[in-house]
């Protein structure tokens, strides 16, 4: 399957998601919220749990966590750490952050990365978690409203298409 065809396939599957637009958008916002937190092995579990608690879509919550992926981990982690360190008034620790990114580069094992994070010290962990939490709080509401509008328009489009198919000309 070529790349464009795969993209179209996943796009079609995405717009065919069933559910109330509010639930779908809430799930997406909760997924993005947890996806911006540096808790890689637990993001999806937390997003789906939050979706169950707040009655959002579990599927879109899981999809929303994809906001963090191997292409942008460094950026998200760095911004999370910088923001959290600033808020906590911590000194800059570039060497610790560099050693963690080198572990992420060299070892795909999540538990090794997690041990490295926890070994960096409580200040580092607190800073990166606080920064990720703040980023999630900042970005989740706009994501909710953006996807609410998207899912409402998809539902409207689907209903109009269905009406056109079911419409019969009385002259026939």
CSV table of C-alpha atoms in Angstrom, one decimal:
chain,number,residue,atom,x,y,z
A,1,UNK,CA,0.0,0.0,0.0
A,2,UNK,CA,1.6,3.3,-1.0
A,3,UNK,CA,1.9,6.2,1.4
A,4,UNK,CA,-0.9,8.4,-0.1
A,5,UNK,CA,-3.3,5.6,-0.1
A,6,UNK,CA,-2.5,4.8,3.6
A,7,UNK,CA,-3.1,8.5,4.5
A,8,UNK,CA,-6.4,8.5,2.7
A,9,UNK,CA,-7.4,5.2,4.4
A,10,UNK,CA,-6.7,6.5,7.9
A,11,UNK,CA,-8.4,9.8,7.1
A,12,UNK,CA,-11.5,8.0,6.0
A,13,UNK,CA,-11.5,5.8,9.1
A,14,UNK,CA,-11.1,9.0,11.3
A,15,UNK,CA,-14.0,10.8,9.8
A,16,UNK,CA,-16.2,7.7,10.0
A,17,UNK,CA,-15.8,7.6,13.8
A,18,UNK,CA,-19.2,7.2,15.4
A,19,UNK,CA,-20.3,9.2,18.4
A,20,UNK,CA,-21.4,12.6,19.6
A,21,UNK,CA,-19.1,15.4,18.4
A,22,UNK,CA,-18.7,16.6,22.0
A,23,UNK,CA,-17.5,13.1,23.1
A,24,UNK,CA,-15.2,12.8,20.1
A,25,UNK,CA,-13.7,16.2,20.6
A,26,UNK,CA,-13.3,15.7,24.4
A,27,UNK,CA,-11.5,12.5,23.8
A,28,UNK,CA,-9.1,14.2,21.4
A,29,UNK,CA,-8.5,17.0,23.9
A,30,UNK,CA,-7.8,14.5,26.7
A,31,UNK,CA,-5.5,12.6,24.4
A,32,UNK,CA,-3.5,15.7,23.5
A,33,UNK,CA,-3.4,16.7,27.1
A,34,UNK,CA,-1.8,13.4,28.1
A,35,UNK,CA,0.3,13.3,24.9
A,36,UNK,CA,2.0,16.5,25.9
A,37,UNK,CA,3.1,15.1,29.2
A,38,UNK,CA,6.4,13.2,29.3
A,39,UNK,CA,5.0,9.9,30.5
A,40,UNK,CA,5.6,7.9,27.3
A,41,UNK,CA,4.8,4.4,28.5
A,42,UNK,CA,1.6,5.6,30.2
A,43,UNK,CA,0.1,8.2,27.9
A,44,UNK,CA,-2.5,6.1,26.2
A,45,UNK,CA,-3.6,4.4,29.4
A,46,UNK,CA,-4.0,7.7,31.2
A,47,UNK,CA,-5.8,9.2,28.2
A,48,UNK,CA,-8.3,6.3,27.9
A,49,UNK,CA,-8.8,6.4,31.7
A,50,UNK,CA,-9.5,10.1,31.6
A,51,UNK,CA,-11.9,9.6,28.7
A,52,UNK,CA,-13.8,7.0,30.7
A,53,UNK,CA,-14.0,9.3,33.7
A,54,UNK,CA,-15.1,12.4,31.7
A,55,UNK,CA,-17.3,10.5,29.2
A,56,UNK,CA,-15.2,11.2,26.2
A,57,UNK,CA,-14.3,9.0,23.3
A,58,UNK,CA,-11.7,6.4,24.2
A,59,UNK,CA,-10.7,6.0,20.6
A,60,UNK,CA,-10.0,9.7,19.9
A,61,UNK,CA,-8.3,9.9,23.3
A,62,UNK,CA,-5.8,7.2,22.2
A,63,UNK,CA,-5.4,8.9,18.8
A,64,UNK,CA,-4.8,12.3,20.5
A,65,UNK,CA,-1.7,10.9,22.4
A,66,UNK,CA,0.0,10.6,19.0
A,67,UNK,CA,0.8,14.3,19.3
A,68,UNK,CA,3.9,13.1,20.9
A,69,UNK,CA,5.9,10.8,18.6
A,70,UNK,CA,9.5,10.0,17.9
A,71,UNK,CA,9.7,13.0,15.5
A,72,UNK,CA,9.0,15.5,18.2
A,73,UNK,CA,9.9,14.0,21.6
A,74,UNK,CA,13.0,16.1,21.9
A,75,UNK,CA,11.2,19.3,21.3
A,76,UNK,CA,8.3,18.5,23.6
A,77,UNK,CA,10.5,17.2,26.4
A,78,UNK,CA,12.8,20.2,26.1
A,79,UNK,CA,10.0,22.7,26.1
A,80,UNK,CA,8.3,20.9,29.0
A,81,UNK,CA,11.6,20.9,31.0
A,82,UNK,CA,12.4,24.5,30.3
A,83,UNK,CA,8.9,25.7,31.2
A,84,UNK,CA,8.8,23.6,34.4
A,85,UNK,CA,12.3,24.6,35.4
A,86,UNK,CA,11.4,28.3,34.9
A,87,UNK,CA,8.2,27.9,36.9
A,88,UNK,CA,10.1,26.2,39.8
A,89,UNK,CA,13.0,28.5,39.6
A,90,UNK,CA,15.5,25.8,38.9
A,91,UNK,CA,19.0,26.3,37.4
A,92,UNK,CA,19.6,25.1,33.8
A,93,UNK,CA,20.8,21.5,33.6
A,94,UNK,CA,21.7,21.0,29.9
A,95,UNK,CA,24.0,18.0,30.6
A,96,UNK,CA,21.3,16.0,32.3
A,97,UNK,CA,18.9,16.7,29.5
A,98,UNK,CA,21.6,15.9,26.9
A,99,UNK,CA,22.2,12.5,28.6
A,100,UNK,CA,18.5,11.7,28.6
A,101,UNK,CA,18.2,12.5,24.9
A,102,UNK,CA,21.2,10.4,24.1
A,103,UNK,CA,19.6,7.4,25.9
A,104,UNK,CA,16.4,8.0,23.9
A,105,UNK,CA,18.5,8.0,20.7
A,106,UNK,CA,20.4,4.8,21.6
A,107,UNK,CA,17.9,2.7,23.4
A,108,UNK,CA,14.3,2.1,22.3
A,109,UNK,CA,13.5,0.3,25.5
A,110,UNK,CA,11.0,2.5,27.4
A,111,UNK,CA,11.9,1.2,30.8
A,112,UNK,CA,15.6,2.2,30.3
A,113,UNK,CA,14.5,5.7,29.3
A,114,UNK,CA,12.1,5.8,32.3
A,115,UNK,CA,15.0,4.8,34.7
A,116,UNK,CA,17.2,7.5,33.2
A,117,UNK,CA,14.4,10.1,33.8
A,118,UNK,CA,13.9,9.0,37.4
A,119,UNK,CA,17.7,8.9,37.9
A,120,UNK,CA,18.0,12.5,36.9
A,121,UNK,CA,16.6,13.6,40.2
A,122,UNK,CA,13.4,14.8,41.7
A,123,UNK,CA,13.9,18.4,40.5
A,124,UNK,CA,14.3,17.3,36.9
A,125,UNK,CA,11.3,15.0,37.1
A,126,UNK,CA,9.2,17.7,38.8
A,127,UNK,CA,10.2,20.3,36.2
A,128,UNK,CA,9.4,18.2,33.2
A,129,UNK,CA,6.1,16.9,34.6
A,130,UNK,CA,5.0,20.4,35.6
A,131,UNK,CA,6.0,21.8,32.2
A,132,UNK,CA,4.1,19.0,30.4
A,133,UNK,CA,1.1,19.5,32.6
A,134,UNK,CA,1.0,23.2,31.8
A,135,UNK,CA,1.5,22.6,28.1
A,136,UNK,CA,-1.4,20.1,28.2
A,137,UNK,CA,-3.6,22.7,30.0
A,138,UNK,CA,-2.8,25.3,27.5
A,139,UNK,CA,-3.3,23.2,24.3
A,140,UNK,CA,-6.2,20.9,25.3
A,141,UNK,CA,-9.0,23.6,25.3
A,142,UNK,CA,-8.2,24.9,21.8
A,143,UNK,CA,-7.9,21.3,20.5
A,144,UNK,CA,-11.3,20.6,22.0
A,145,UNK,CA,-13.0,23.5,20.2
A,146,UNK,CA,-11.1,22.8,16.9
A,147,UNK,CA,-12.2,19.2,16.9
A,148,UNK,CA,-15.7,19.9,18.1
A,149,UNK,CA,-16.1,22.2,15.0
A,150,UNK,CA,-14.5,19.5,12.8
A,151,UNK,CA,-16.7,16.6,14.1
A,152,UNK,CA,-19.9,18.8,13.9
A,153,UNK,CA,-19.1,19.6,10.3
A,154,UNK,CA,-18.4,15.9,9.5
A,155,UNK,CA,-21.7,15.0,11.1
A,156,UNK,CA,-23.5,17.7,9.1
A,157,UNK,CA,-21.8,16.6,5.9
A,158,UNK,CA,-22.7,13.0,6.5
A,159,UNK,CA,-26.4,13.8,7.3
A,160,UNK,CA,-26.7,15.9,4.1
A,161,UNK,CA,-25.2,13.2,2.1
A,162,UNK,CA,-27.5,10.7,3.6
A,163,UNK,CA,-30.5,12.9,2.9
A,164,UNK,CA,-29.5,13.3,-0.8
A,165,UNK,CA,-29.2,9.6,-1.2
A,166,UNK,CA,-32.6,9.0,0.4
A,167,UNK,CA,-34.3,11.8,-1.4
A,168,UNK,CA,-36.7,10.7,-4.2
A,169,UNK,CA,-38.1,12.8,-7.0
A,170,UNK,CA,-41.9,12.6,-6.8
A,171,UNK,CA,-42.2,12.7,-10.6
A,172,UNK,CA,-40.7,9.3,-11.1
